[in-house]
Coordinates of C-alpha atoms in Angstrom, one line a residue:
M1 CA -0.2 -0.3 -0.2
M2 CA 2.9 2.4 0.2
V3 CA 3.8 1.9 -3.0
N4 CA 0.4 1.7 -4.2
F5 CA -0.2 5.3 -3.2
A6 CA 3.2 6.5 -3.7
D7 CA 2.3 6.3 -7.4
K8 CA -1.2 8.0 -7.1
S9 CA 0.5 10.6 -5.1
V10 CA 3.2 11.6 -8.1
L11 CA 0.5 13.5 -10.2
G12 CA -0.3 15.3 -7.3
L13 CA 3.1 16.7 -6.4
A14 CA 3.8 17.5 -9.8
A15 CA 0.8 18.8 -10.6
D16 CA 2.6 22.6 -11.7
P17 CA 4.8 21.7 -14.3
I18 CA 2.6 18.9 -15.7
R19 CA 0.1 21.7 -16.5
H20 CA 3.3 23.9 -17.9
D21 CA 5.1 21.3 -19.9
L22 CA 1.6 19.7 -21.3
G23 CA -0.5 22.8 -21.4
L24 CA -3.3 21.8 -19.9
S25 CA -6.0 23.9 -17.9
A26 CA -6.9 22.8 -14.1
T27 CA -10.4 21.0 -15.6
G28 CA -7.9 19.3 -18.1
F29 CA -5.7 18.2 -15.3
G30 CA -8.3 17.3 -13.0
L31 CA -10.1 15.3 -16.5
A32 CA -6.3 13.2 -16.6
N33 CA -6.3 12.2 -12.7
S34 CA -10.0 10.8 -13.3
A35 CA -8.9 8.9 -15.9
F36 CA -7.0 6.9 -13.2
F37 CA -10.4 6.0 -11.8
L38 CA -12.5 5.2 -15.2
L39 CA -11.5 1.4 -14.7
F40 CA -10.9 2.0 -11.0
S41 CA -13.8 1.0 -9.7
L42 CA -15.0 -1.6 -12.0
C43 CA -11.6 -3.7 -11.6
G44 CA -11.8 -3.4 -8.1
A45 CA -14.8 -5.3 -7.8
M46 CA -13.9 -7.8 -10.1
G47 CA -10.7 -8.2 -8.3
G48 CA -12.5 -8.6 -4.8
L49 CA -14.9 -11.2 -6.4
L50 CA -11.8 -12.6 -7.8
A51 CA -10.2 -12.9 -4.4
D52 CA -13.1 -15.6 -3.8
R53 CA -11.7 -17.5 -6.1
V54 CA -8.3 -17.2 -6.7
R55 CA -5.2 -17.0 -4.1
P56 CA -4.5 -13.4 -3.5
R57 CA -1.0 -13.7 -2.8
W58 CA -0.8 -13.7 -7.3
L59 CA -3.7 -11.5 -7.9
L60 CA -1.1 -8.7 -5.6
L61 CA 1.8 -9.5 -7.5
G62 CA 0.3 -9.3 -10.9
M63 CA -0.9 -6.0 -9.9
A64 CA 2.0 -5.1 -8.7
L65 CA 4.0 -5.6 -11.9
L66 CA 1.3 -4.1 -14.0
W67 CA 1.2 -1.0 -12.3
S68 CA 4.7 -0.6 -12.0
I69 CA 4.9 -1.2 -16.0
A70 CA 1.9 1.8 -16.6
Q71 CA 4.3 4.5 -15.1
M72 CA 6.7 4.0 -17.7
P73 CA 5.2 5.7 -20.4
M74 CA 5.6 9.2 -18.9
A75 CA 9.0 8.3 -17.7
L76 CA 10.2 7.8 -20.8
G77 CA 8.9 11.1 -22.5
G78 CA 5.1 10.4 -23.2
G79 CA 2.7 13.5 -23.8
L80 CA -0.7 14.1 -22.6
A81 CA -2.6 11.0 -24.7
A82 CA 0.1 8.5 -22.7
L83 CA -0.9 10.7 -19.6
V84 CA -4.4 9.3 -20.3
V85 CA -3.5 6.0 -21.1
S86 CA -1.4 5.0 -18.8
R87 CA -3.4 6.4 -15.7
I88 CA -6.6 4.3 -17.1
V89 CA -4.1 1.5 -16.7
L90 CA -2.7 2.0 -13.7
G91 CA -5.8 2.7 -12.4
A92 CA -7.4 -0.9 -13.7
A93 CA -4.3 -1.9 -11.8
E94 CA -4.3 -0.7 -8.5
G95 CA -8.3 -0.8 -8.0
P96 CA -8.1 -4.0 -6.4
A97 CA -5.1 -3.7 -4.3
F98 CA -6.8 -2.4 -1.2
P99 CA -9.3 -4.7 -0.6
V100 CA -7.2 -8.0 -1.9
A101 CA -4.6 -6.7 0.8
Q102 CA -7.1 -6.3 3.3
H103 CA -8.8 -9.7 2.5
S104 CA -5.4 -11.8 2.6
A105 CA -4.4 -10.0 5.7
L106 CA -7.3 -10.0 7.6
A107 CA -8.1 -14.3 6.9
W108 CA -4.8 -14.3 9.6
F109 CA -6.8 -13.0 12.6
P110 CA -10.3 -13.3 14.5
D111 CA -12.4 -10.7 14.2
N112 CA -11.5 -8.8 17.6
R113 CA -7.9 -9.0 16.6
R114 CA -8.4 -7.1 13.0
N115 CA -8.2 -3.7 13.8
L116 CA -4.6 -3.7 14.3
P117 CA -3.5 -5.5 10.9
G118 CA -6.0 -3.4 9.1
A119 CA -4.9 -0.4 10.6
L120 CA -1.4 -0.9 9.7
L121 CA -2.4 -1.9 6.1
S122 CA -3.8 2.1 5.7
V123 CA -1.0 3.4 7.5
G124 CA 1.0 2.2 4.5
I125 CA -1.1 4.4 2.7
A126 CA -0.4 7.4 4.8
L127 CA 3.2 6.3 5.2
G128 CA 3.7 5.9 1.3
V129 CA 2.3 9.6 0.8
V130 CA 5.0 10.8 3.9
L131 CA 7.5 9.3 2.0
A132 CA 6.8 10.1 -0.9
A133 CA 5.8 13.8 -0.8
P134 CA 9.6 15.3 0.3
S135 CA 11.7 12.4 -2.0
L136 CA 9.5 12.8 -5.3
T137 CA 9.2 16.7 -4.9
W138 CA 12.9 16.5 -4.6
L139 CA 13.5 14.1 -7.6
I140 CA 11.0 16.7 -9.5
Q141 CA 12.7 20.0 -8.6
H142 CA 16.6 18.3 -9.2
H143 CA 15.9 16.0 -12.0
G144 CA 11.9 16.9 -13.8
W145 CA 9.2 15.2 -13.1
R146 CA 9.7 12.4 -15.3
S147 CA 12.0 11.0 -13.0
S148 CA 9.6 10.6 -10.3
F149 CA 7.3 8.4 -12.3
A150 CA 10.8 6.4 -13.1
A151 CA 11.1 6.4 -9.2
V152 CA 7.9 4.6 -8.2
A153 CA 8.3 2.0 -11.1
V154 CA 11.5 0.7 -9.7
A155 CA 9.8 0.7 -6.5
G156 CA 6.9 -1.4 -7.4
V157 CA 9.1 -3.9 -9.5
M158 CA 11.3 -4.1 -6.2
W159 CA 8.3 -4.9 -4.2
A160 CA 7.1 -7.5 -6.3
A161 CA 10.5 -9.8 -6.1
A162 CA 10.5 -9.2 -2.2
W163 CA 6.7 -10.3 -2.4
T164 CA 7.7 -13.4 -4.3
V165 CA 9.7 -14.9 -1.9
F166 CA 8.7 -13.7 1.0
G167 CA 4.6 -13.1 0.4
G168 CA 2.1 -15.6 1.9
D169 CA -1.4 -16.3 2.1
R170 CA -3.7 -17.9 4.2
S171 CA -7.2 -17.2 2.4
S172 CA -7.9 -20.9 1.3
Q173 CA -6.8 -22.2 4.8
A174 CA -9.7 -18.9 6.2
R175 CA -12.6 -20.9 3.5
A176 CA -11.9 -24.4 4.3
H177 CA -11.8 -23.2 8.6
S178 CA -14.0 -20.4 8.9
V179 CA -15.2 -21.9 11.8
I180 CA -11.9 -21.0 13.6
V181 CA -11.5 -18.0 12.2
E182 CA -14.7 -16.3 12.3
S183 CA -17.0 -17.1 15.5
G184 CA -16.0 -20.7 16.9
N185 CA -19.9 -21.0 15.3
N186 CA -19.1 -25.0 13.3
E187 CA -22.4 -24.5 11.3
E188 CA -21.3 -21.7 9.8
G189 CA -18.7 -24.0 7.3
S190 CA -22.0 -26.7 6.0
S191 CA -24.4 -23.0 5.7
P192 CA -25.4 -21.6 2.4
A193 CA -23.2 -18.2 2.2
P194 CA -25.5 -15.4 1.8
S195 CA -26.0 -13.9 -1.7
Y196 CA -24.3 -10.7 -2.3
R197 CA -27.4 -8.9 -3.1
R198 CA -28.9 -9.4 0.6
I199 CA -25.0 -8.2 2.0
L200 CA -25.5 -5.2 -0.3
A201 CA -28.8 -4.2 1.4
T202 CA -28.0 -4.9 4.7
R203 CA -27.8 -1.4 6.6
T204 CA -24.1 -1.7 8.0
W205 CA -23.1 -2.4 4.4
I206 CA -24.7 0.8 3.0
G207 CA -23.7 2.7 6.1
A208 CA -20.1 1.9 6.2
T209 CA -20.2 2.4 2.0
I210 CA -21.2 6.1 2.7
G211 CA -18.8 6.8 5.6
Y212 CA -15.7 5.0 3.2
F213 CA -17.1 7.0 0.4
S214 CA -16.6 10.7 2.1
T215 CA -13.1 9.4 3.1
Y216 CA -12.3 8.5 -0.3
W217 CA -13.3 11.7 -1.7
M218 CA -11.0 13.5 0.9
I219 CA -8.2 11.2 -0.5
A220 CA -8.5 12.1 -3.9
L221 CA -8.5 15.9 -2.9
S222 CA -5.2 15.0 -0.7
L223 CA -3.6 13.0 -3.6
V224 CA -4.3 15.7 -6.7
W225 CA -5.3 19.3 -5.7
V226 CA -4.3 19.6 -1.7
P227 CA -0.7 20.4 -2.8
S228 CA -1.9 22.9 -5.6
Y229 CA -4.7 24.5 -3.1
L230 CA -1.6 25.1 -0.7
H231 CA 0.5 26.5 -3.4
D232 CA -1.8 28.5 -5.7
G233 CA -4.7 28.9 -3.1
L234 CA -2.9 29.8 0.2
G235 CA 0.2 30.9 -1.3
Y236 CA 2.9 28.6 0.5
S237 CA 6.4 27.4 -1.0
T238 CA 6.3 24.4 -2.8
T239 CA 8.6 23.1 -0.4
T240 CA 6.4 23.9 2.4
A241 CA 3.0 23.0 0.6
A242 CA 4.9 19.5 0.4
G243 CA 5.7 19.4 4.1
L244 CA 2.5 19.8 5.3
V245 CA 1.2 17.5 2.8
A246 CA 3.6 14.6 4.7
G247 CA 2.4 16.1 7.7
L248 CA -1.2 15.4 6.9
W249 CA -0.7 12.1 6.1
A250 CA 1.3 11.7 8.9
I251 CA -1.9 12.6 11.4
N252 CA -3.4 10.1 9.3
A253 CA -1.5 7.4 10.3
I254 CA -1.5 8.2 13.8
T255 CA -5.2 8.1 13.9
L256 CA -5.6 5.1 12.0
L257 CA -3.6 3.5 14.8
S258 CA -5.2 5.1 17.0
Q259 CA -8.6 4.2 16.1
A260 CA -7.2 0.6 15.9
G261 CA -6.2 0.8 19.7
V262 CA -9.7 2.3 20.9
T263 CA -11.7 0.0 18.8
G264 CA -9.8 -3.2 19.8
W265 CA -10.2 -1.7 23.8
L266 CA -13.5 -1.5 23.7
L267 CA -14.4 -5.3 21.4
R268 CA -12.1 -6.7 23.9
R269 CA -14.3 -5.4 27.1
G270 CA -17.5 -6.9 25.4
V271 CA -18.5 -3.4 23.7
S272 CA -20.5 -3.9 20.6
S273 CA -18.9 -3.2 17.3
R274 CA -22.0 -0.6 16.2
W275 CA -20.2 1.3 19.3
A276 CA -16.5 0.4 19.1
R277 CA -16.5 0.7 14.9
G278 CA -19.6 2.9 13.9
R279 CA -19.6 5.2 16.7
V280 CA -16.0 6.1 16.8
G281 CA -15.6 5.8 13.0
G282 CA -18.5 7.9 12.6
V283 CA -17.5 10.6 15.3
S284 CA -13.9 11.2 13.3
L285 CA -15.9 12.0 10.2
L286 CA -18.5 14.7 11.9
V287 CA -14.8 16.0 13.6
S288 CA -13.1 16.1 9.9
A289 CA -16.6 17.7 8.4
F290 CA -16.4 20.6 11.3
G291 CA -12.7 21.0 10.5
C292 CA -13.3 21.4 6.4
G293 CA -16.1 24.0 7.1
A294 CA -14.1 26.0 9.1
L295 CA -10.9 25.8 6.9
S296 CA -13.2 26.8 3.9
Q297 CA -13.6 30.3 5.3
A298 CA -10.3 30.7 6.5
A299 CA -7.2 32.6 5.6
R300 CA -3.6 31.3 5.5
G301 CA -1.7 31.1 9.2
P302 CA -1.2 28.5 11.7
V303 CA -5.1 27.8 12.8
T304 CA -5.3 26.9 8.6
V305 CA -2.7 24.5 9.1
L306 CA -4.4 23.2 12.1
L307 CA -7.7 23.0 10.6
L308 CA -6.2 21.3 7.5
L309 CA -4.7 18.4 9.8
V310 CA -7.9 18.1 11.0
G311 CA -10.0 18.0 8.2
F312 CA -8.5 16.4 6.0
G313 CA -6.1 14.0 8.5
L314 CA -8.8 12.8 10.8
C315 CA -11.2 11.1 8.6
G316 CA -8.7 8.2 7.2
A317 CA -9.6 6.5 10.5
M318 CA -12.8 5.2 8.2
S319 CA -11.0 3.1 5.8
T320 CA -9.9 0.8 8.4
V321 CA -13.2 0.7 10.0
A322 CA -15.2 0.2 7.1
V323 CA -12.6 -2.8 6.3
T324 CA -13.0 -4.5 9.4
T325 CA -17.1 -3.5 10.1
V326 CA -18.0 -5.7 6.4
A327 CA -14.9 -8.0 7.5
E328 CA -16.8 -8.6 10.7
L329 CA -20.4 -8.9 9.1
V330 CA -19.9 -11.4 6.0
P331 CA -18.5 -15.1 6.2
A332 CA -15.1 -15.4 4.7
R333 CA -16.8 -17.4 1.6
R334 CA -17.9 -13.8 0.6
R335 CA -15.3 -11.6 2.1
G336 CA -13.3 -10.7 -0.9
G337 CA -16.5 -9.8 -3.2
A338 CA -18.4 -7.7 -0.5
L339 CA -14.9 -5.6 0.3
G340 CA -14.6 -5.5 -3.5
L341 CA -17.8 -4.1 -4.1
M342 CA -17.4 -1.6 -1.6
N343 CA -14.3 -0.2 -2.6
A344 CA -15.7 -0.1 -6.3
A345 CA -18.4 2.5 -4.8
V346 CA -16.6 4.1 -2.7
T347 CA -14.0 4.9 -5.4
T348 CA -16.2 6.6 -7.7
G349 CA -15.2 9.6 -5.4
G350 CA -12.0 9.4 -6.9
L351 CA -13.4 9.9 -10.4
I352 CA -15.8 12.8 -9.7
A353 CA -13.7 14.9 -7.0
P354 CA -10.7 15.6 -9.1
V355 CA -12.7 17.1 -12.3
L356 CA -15.5 18.5 -10.4
T357 CA -12.4 20.2 -8.1
G358 CA -10.3 21.2 -11.2
Y359 CA -13.7 23.0 -12.8
M360 CA -14.5 24.9 -10.0
V361 CA -10.8 26.1 -10.1
D362 CA -11.3 26.9 -13.9
T363 CA -14.3 29.0 -13.1
Q364 CA -14.1 30.2 -9.8
G365 CA -10.1 30.7 -9.1
S366 CA -8.9 30.7 -5.6
A367 CA -12.4 30.3 -4.7
G368 CA -12.9 27.3 -6.0
Y369 CA -10.7 25.7 -3.4
Q370 CA -12.9 27.2 -0.9
H371 CA -15.9 25.7 -2.2
A372 CA -14.5 22.5 -3.1
V373 CA -13.2 22.0 0.8
L374 CA -16.9 23.0 1.7
L375 CA -18.3 20.3 -0.7
A376 CA -16.2 17.7 1.4
A377 CA -17.4 19.0 4.9
A378 CA -21.0 18.5 3.6
L379 CA -19.9 14.7 2.2
L380 CA -18.1 14.0 5.1
L381 CA -21.7 15.3 7.7
L382 CA -23.2 13.0 5.6
G383 CA -20.9 10.4 6.0
G384 CA -20.4 10.6 9.5
T385 CA -24.3 10.7 10.0
A386 CA -24.5 7.7 7.8
C387 CA -21.9 5.7 9.9
V388 CA -23.5 6.8 13.4
T389 CA -27.3 5.5 12.1
L390 CA -27.1 2.9 10.5
I391 CA -23.9 0.2 11.3
D392 CA -24.4 -2.5 13.6
P393 CA -22.9 -5.6 12.2
A394 CA -24.6 -8.2 14.8
R395 CA -28.2 -7.2 14.1
D396 CA -27.5 -7.6 10.5
A397 CA -25.5 -10.8 10.7
R398 CA -28.2 -12.5 12.3
L399 CA -30.4 -11.2 9.5
L400 CA -28.3 -12.7 6.9
T401 CA -28.0 -16.5 9.0
P402 CA -30.2 -18.4 7.7
S403 CA -33.0 -19.7 9.7
T404 CA -33.1 -23.4 11.6
V405 CA -35.4 -25.5 10.2
V406 CA -36.6 -28.3 12.5
V407 CA -38.5 -31.3 11.0
G408 CA -40.5 -33.2 13.3
R409 CA -42.0 -36.4 13.1

């Protein structure tokens, strides 16, 4: 996930020189970024469903090699057409990464121990940007923006080589012995798994998906437009903006680990997941909504930095909450598909947010950034409310469990 999100961050970090060299307007640049998500959601769903049938170890390896290859056209001198095509291929390759990685990792742990490994995978997202922001910015400034594409391609190939040697897989064992991994109920292994249609109709899946959608909207803005917002909208230097981006993602990592600790502590003391996951995740989104709402009205200064860190840094906790909540709700035989379909729904935010923000900036100037942040606050408010009111895995798990039929003689 570190390599995955370093890949995603390149375009945002190199936004100004890319727009200058390729002659792109803000809307055109937003469209180029949205091209990344053209197949991202579809392939995310397909990859999740495939993970229920194919060993995730090989899926992850194939994806990493493909997304590394997709970076090379821009490293070797490609223009606008190559940029769009490479981003589409990159999105198709990276779409299934998060749900498949979570599906693979969570299979090794019982439900009340999944918060930390789930959070660590999400921390990889934050660390990818924390490390990429200063290092890739330095590369862009000293060796040109194309060197950053070459750097992330090499990192992907190196990861694939290491994964070939050290990567493990327990998903097949988890499916065969879901009785042990899930809840100790020896009836689960023999009972029919619920259909995806029934899973997607539960209030918990819907609430987690709405909350995660608002988080992914913020992730897309952070990757694509926050560097330009800090530089063009608030007047910070490129180096300072890169440092603030790294700080934002560092806060995100701390929040993820804190959420995992709080949620795990609550679950081990018998608190229901409705509170330990749904309420904790929902409150983090509501606090972020307040931060973004205030940020949209603030001028440059220390308070603005604090509001930026609150608005964009705290909401990331919902990515782990959503995954572990759905993993708790869904039996192992349907987990990959349920996570992939959720990922497909939420990542449509990445398709819409960059181009909509670019349009606002083109038509409204610097005020467009403020309105984009205000819109983000409204979405976070919606997501937090959905989490607090809809998520209840224990209730919905009972609805998915087949009724016991007693046949009398």
